[in-house]
């Protein structure tokens, strides 16, 4: 079973720029994460964009949707910023019915060495293989249907609506 893994950015792939003292995107860290995790799955990695989800536009969301719709793979994992993850998940869930799509992210950058991204990635890859067709958010060991999830901005956790 081939899994399409789409990188779209978010905290997952941010790095610290010592010159500008800002978090920036250079390239996705997913290949290193898969290697470190000794992943043996058949994965087709594609970088769609590398942006902060606070800046995601309707056009960006449409690009993610169209990439999923046109994909030959029935199993798709998307790395996404946590700020608007549930909105993108809802859009995908309302449209895509014949595939299993799992969005995941991180609360701190992988490059910092103490990220939850490795755990969330592993969970997302397991969930995408086990769950029926539909769109889900996978964070902190849990999964949520795309129409029943929100980010609690006080705790930083994802929870059912």
mmCIF file of C-alpha atoms in Angstrom:
data_model
loop_
_atom_site.group_PDB
_atom_site.id
_atom_site.type_symbol
_atom_site.label_atom_id
_atom_site.label_comp_id
_atom_site.label_asym_id
_atom_site.label_seq_id
_atom_site.Cartn_x
_atom_site.Cartn_y
_atom_site.Cartn_z
ATOM 1 C CA UNK A 1 0.000 0.000 0.000
ATOM 2 C CA UNK A 2 1.562 3.259 -1.120
ATOM 3 C CA UNK A 3 1.003 6.317 1.077
ATOM 4 C CA UNK A 4 1.144 9.835 -0.285
ATOM 5 C CA UNK A 5 2.754 12.164 2.252
ATOM 6 C CA UNK A 6 2.136 15.848 1.530
ATOM 7 C CA UNK A 7 4.236 18.509 3.235
ATOM 8 C CA UNK A 8 2.513 21.890 3.529
ATOM 9 C CA UNK A 9 4.579 23.515 6.260
ATOM 10 C CA UNK A 10 3.510 24.552 9.718
ATOM 11 C CA UNK A 11 5.626 24.376 12.849
ATOM 12 C CA UNK A 12 6.603 20.869 11.757
ATOM 13 C CA UNK A 13 9.120 22.205 9.246
ATOM 14 C CA UNK A 14 10.209 25.502 10.774
ATOM 15 C CA UNK A 15 13.831 26.311 11.600
ATOM 16 C CA UNK A 16 15.444 29.131 13.512
ATOM 17 C CA UNK A 17 17.312 31.682 11.406
ATOM 18 C CA UNK A 18 20.155 33.028 13.541
ATOM 19 C CA UNK A 19 20.556 36.139 11.393
ATOM 20 C CA UNK A 20 16.931 37.317 11.318
ATOM 21 C CA UNK A 21 16.076 35.652 14.650
ATOM 22 C CA UNK A 22 12.852 34.330 13.136
ATOM 23 C CA UNK A 23 11.386 30.925 12.434
ATOM 24 C CA UNK A 24 11.638 30.185 8.710
ATOM 25 C CA UNK A 25 11.142 27.393 6.182
ATOM 26 C CA UNK A 26 14.028 25.967 4.172
ATOM 27 C CA UNK A 27 12.910 22.455 3.237
ATOM 28 C CA UNK A 28 10.844 19.721 4.777
ATOM 29 C CA UNK A 29 12.366 17.580 7.525
ATOM 30 C CA UNK A 30 10.194 14.603 6.664
ATOM 31 C CA UNK A 31 12.935 12.529 4.956
ATOM 32 C CA UNK A 32 15.133 12.757 8.087
ATOM 33 C CA UNK A 33 12.166 11.934 10.319
ATOM 34 C CA UNK A 34 11.274 8.841 8.304
ATOM 35 C CA UNK A 35 14.900 7.711 8.320
ATOM 36 C CA UNK A 36 15.275 8.305 12.066
ATOM 37 C CA UNK A 37 12.010 6.462 12.709
ATOM 38 C CA UNK A 38 13.217 3.538 10.568
ATOM 39 C CA UNK A 39 10.045 3.819 8.503
ATOM 40 C CA UNK A 40 9.625 0.891 6.106
ATOM 41 C CA UNK A 41 6.396 2.032 4.465
ATOM 42 C CA UNK A 42 6.056 2.707 0.747
ATOM 43 C CA UNK A 43 5.826 6.508 0.840
ATOM 44 C CA UNK A 44 5.571 9.018 -1.984
ATOM 45 C CA UNK A 45 6.662 12.361 -0.470
ATOM 46 C CA UNK A 46 5.573 15.578 -2.148
ATOM 47 C CA UNK A 47 6.106 19.138 -0.926
ATOM 48 C CA UNK A 48 3.032 21.158 -1.849
ATOM 49 C CA UNK A 49 4.047 24.331 0.014
ATOM 50 C CA UNK A 50 5.946 25.351 3.126
ATOM 51 C CA UNK A 51 3.907 28.029 4.884
ATOM 52 C CA UNK A 52 2.676 28.915 8.336
ATOM 53 C CA UNK A 53 -0.975 27.868 8.601
ATOM 54 C CA UNK A 54 -1.800 31.296 10.043
ATOM 55 C CA UNK A 55 -1.122 32.518 6.493
ATOM 56 C CA UNK A 56 -2.967 29.782 4.595
ATOM 57 C CA UNK A 57 -5.343 31.144 1.966
ATOM 58 C CA UNK A 58 -8.413 29.656 0.287
ATOM 59 C CA UNK A 59 -6.225 29.195 -2.788
ATOM 60 C CA UNK A 60 -3.695 27.203 -0.720
ATOM 61 C CA UNK A 61 -6.476 25.028 0.676
ATOM 62 C CA UNK A 62 -7.818 24.437 -2.848
ATOM 63 C CA UNK A 63 -4.324 23.383 -3.952
ATOM 64 C CA UNK A 64 -4.142 20.835 -1.107
ATOM 65 C CA UNK A 65 -7.652 19.601 -1.981
ATOM 66 C CA UNK A 66 -6.885 19.242 -5.686
ATOM 67 C CA UNK A 67 -3.596 17.484 -4.946
ATOM 68 C CA UNK A 68 -5.501 14.949 -2.821
ATOM 69 C CA UNK A 69 -8.297 14.533 -5.366
ATOM 70 C CA UNK A 70 -5.872 13.906 -8.244
ATOM 71 C CA UNK A 71 -3.609 11.559 -6.279
ATOM 72 C CA UNK A 72 -3.569 7.920 -7.333
ATOM 73 C CA UNK A 73 -2.957 6.870 -3.719
ATOM 74 C CA UNK A 74 -5.961 6.084 -1.505
ATOM 75 C CA UNK A 75 -4.008 6.794 1.701
ATOM 76 C CA UNK A 76 -2.735 10.341 2.286
ATOM 77 C CA UNK A 77 -0.955 11.978 5.240
ATOM 78 C CA UNK A 78 -0.645 15.767 5.261
ATOM 79 C CA UNK A 79 1.681 17.730 7.520
ATOM 80 C CA UNK A 80 -0.031 21.009 8.320
ATOM 81 C CA UNK A 81 0.241 23.879 10.747
ATOM 82 C CA UNK A 82 -1.973 23.484 13.793
ATOM 83 C CA UNK A 83 -3.518 26.967 13.639
ATOM 84 C CA UNK A 84 -5.976 26.165 10.855
ATOM 85 C CA UNK A 85 -5.641 22.401 10.584
ATOM 86 C CA UNK A 86 -9.269 21.713 11.471
ATOM 87 C CA UNK A 87 -10.476 24.117 8.742
ATOM 88 C CA UNK A 88 -8.442 22.378 6.055
ATOM 89 C CA UNK A 89 -9.550 18.985 7.397
ATOM 90 C CA UNK A 90 -13.213 20.039 7.206
ATOM 91 C CA UNK A 91 -12.811 21.254 3.611
ATOM 92 C CA UNK A 92 -11.150 17.983 2.594
ATOM 93 C CA UNK A 93 -13.647 15.880 4.551
ATOM 94 C CA UNK A 94 -16.609 17.597 2.882
ATOM 95 C CA UNK A 95 -15.226 16.716 -0.564
ATOM 96 C CA UNK A 96 -13.038 13.603 -0.493
ATOM 97 C CA UNK A 97 -15.026 10.427 0.162
ATOM 98 C CA UNK A 98 -13.024 7.668 -1.532
ATOM 99 C CA UNK A 99 -9.688 8.041 0.294
ATOM 100 C CA UNK A 100 -8.297 8.060 3.810
ATOM 101 C CA UNK A 101 -6.678 11.408 4.592
ATOM 102 C CA UNK A 102 -4.944 12.185 7.893
ATOM 103 C CA UNK A 103 -3.647 15.652 8.778
ATOM 104 C CA UNK A 104 -1.018 16.026 11.470
ATOM 105 C CA UNK A 105 1.334 18.671 12.783
ATOM 106 C CA UNK A 106 3.542 19.696 15.664
ATOM 107 C CA UNK A 107 3.466 22.236 18.446
ATOM 108 C CA UNK A 108 7.240 22.740 18.310
ATOM 109 C CA UNK A 109 9.624 22.446 15.330
ATOM 110 C CA UNK A 110 11.314 19.139 14.569
ATOM 111 C CA UNK A 111 14.592 21.033 14.166
ATOM 112 C CA UNK A 112 14.495 21.972 17.862
ATOM 113 C CA UNK A 113 15.046 18.342 18.856
ATOM 114 C CA UNK A 114 12.206 18.172 21.366
ATOM 115 C CA UNK A 115 9.282 18.192 18.966
ATOM 116 C CA UNK A 116 6.104 16.173 19.228
ATOM 117 C CA UNK A 117 6.295 15.915 15.433
ATOM 118 C CA UNK A 118 7.966 12.487 15.370
ATOM 119 C CA UNK A 119 5.246 10.987 17.552
ATOM 120 C CA UNK A 120 2.461 12.685 15.606
ATOM 121 C CA UNK A 121 3.939 11.548 12.287
ATOM 122 C CA UNK A 122 4.150 7.949 13.490
ATOM 123 C CA UNK A 123 0.557 8.061 14.705
ATOM 124 C CA UNK A 124 -0.660 9.589 11.442
ATOM 125 C CA UNK A 125 1.094 6.905 9.389
ATOM 126 C CA UNK A 126 -0.475 4.172 11.530
ATOM 127 C CA UNK A 127 -3.939 5.760 11.470
ATOM 128 C CA UNK A 128 -3.909 6.259 7.685
ATOM 129 C CA UNK A 129 -3.375 2.520 7.255
ATOM 130 C CA UNK A 130 -6.051 1.470 9.748
ATOM 131 C CA UNK A 131 -8.914 3.954 9.420
ATOM 132 C CA UNK A 132 -11.715 3.694 6.847
ATOM 133 C CA UNK A 133 -12.126 6.253 4.085
ATOM 134 C CA UNK A 134 -12.638 9.731 5.491
ATOM 135 C CA UNK A 135 -10.607 12.710 6.635
ATOM 136 C CA UNK A 136 -9.085 12.888 10.101
ATOM 137 C CA UNK A 137 -6.791 14.970 12.302
ATOM 138 C CA UNK A 138 -4.149 13.031 14.261
ATOM 139 C CA UNK A 139 -2.486 14.782 17.173
ATOM 140 C CA UNK A 140 -1.016 13.573 20.471
ATOM 141 C CA UNK A 141 -1.913 9.914 19.951
ATOM 142 C CA UNK A 142 -5.572 10.608 19.166
ATOM 143 C CA UNK A 143 -7.511 10.914 15.939
ATOM 144 C CA UNK A 144 -10.598 12.981 15.255
ATOM 145 C CA UNK A 145 -13.062 13.010 12.370
ATOM 146 C CA UNK A 146 -12.736 16.152 10.258
ATOM 147 C CA UNK A 147 -16.194 17.364 11.270
ATOM 148 C CA UNK A 148 -15.616 16.817 14.990
ATOM 149 C CA UNK A 149 -12.354 18.504 15.930
ATOM 150 C CA UNK A 150 -11.062 21.827 17.169
ATOM 151 C CA UNK A 151 -7.845 23.162 18.600
ATOM 152 C CA UNK A 152 -8.235 24.305 22.181
ATOM 153 C CA UNK A 153 -6.179 27.494 22.130
ATOM 154 C CA UNK A 154 -5.954 27.596 25.920
ATOM 155 C CA UNK A 155 -4.398 24.137 26.306
ATOM 156 C CA UNK A 156 -2.856 23.668 22.842
ATOM 157 C CA UNK A 157 -4.639 20.303 22.545
ATOM 158 C CA UNK A 158 -6.977 19.040 19.882
ATOM 159 C CA UNK A 159 -10.351 17.833 21.114
ATOM 160 C CA UNK A 160 -13.776 16.813 19.854
ATOM 161 C CA UNK A 161 -16.282 19.599 19.331
#
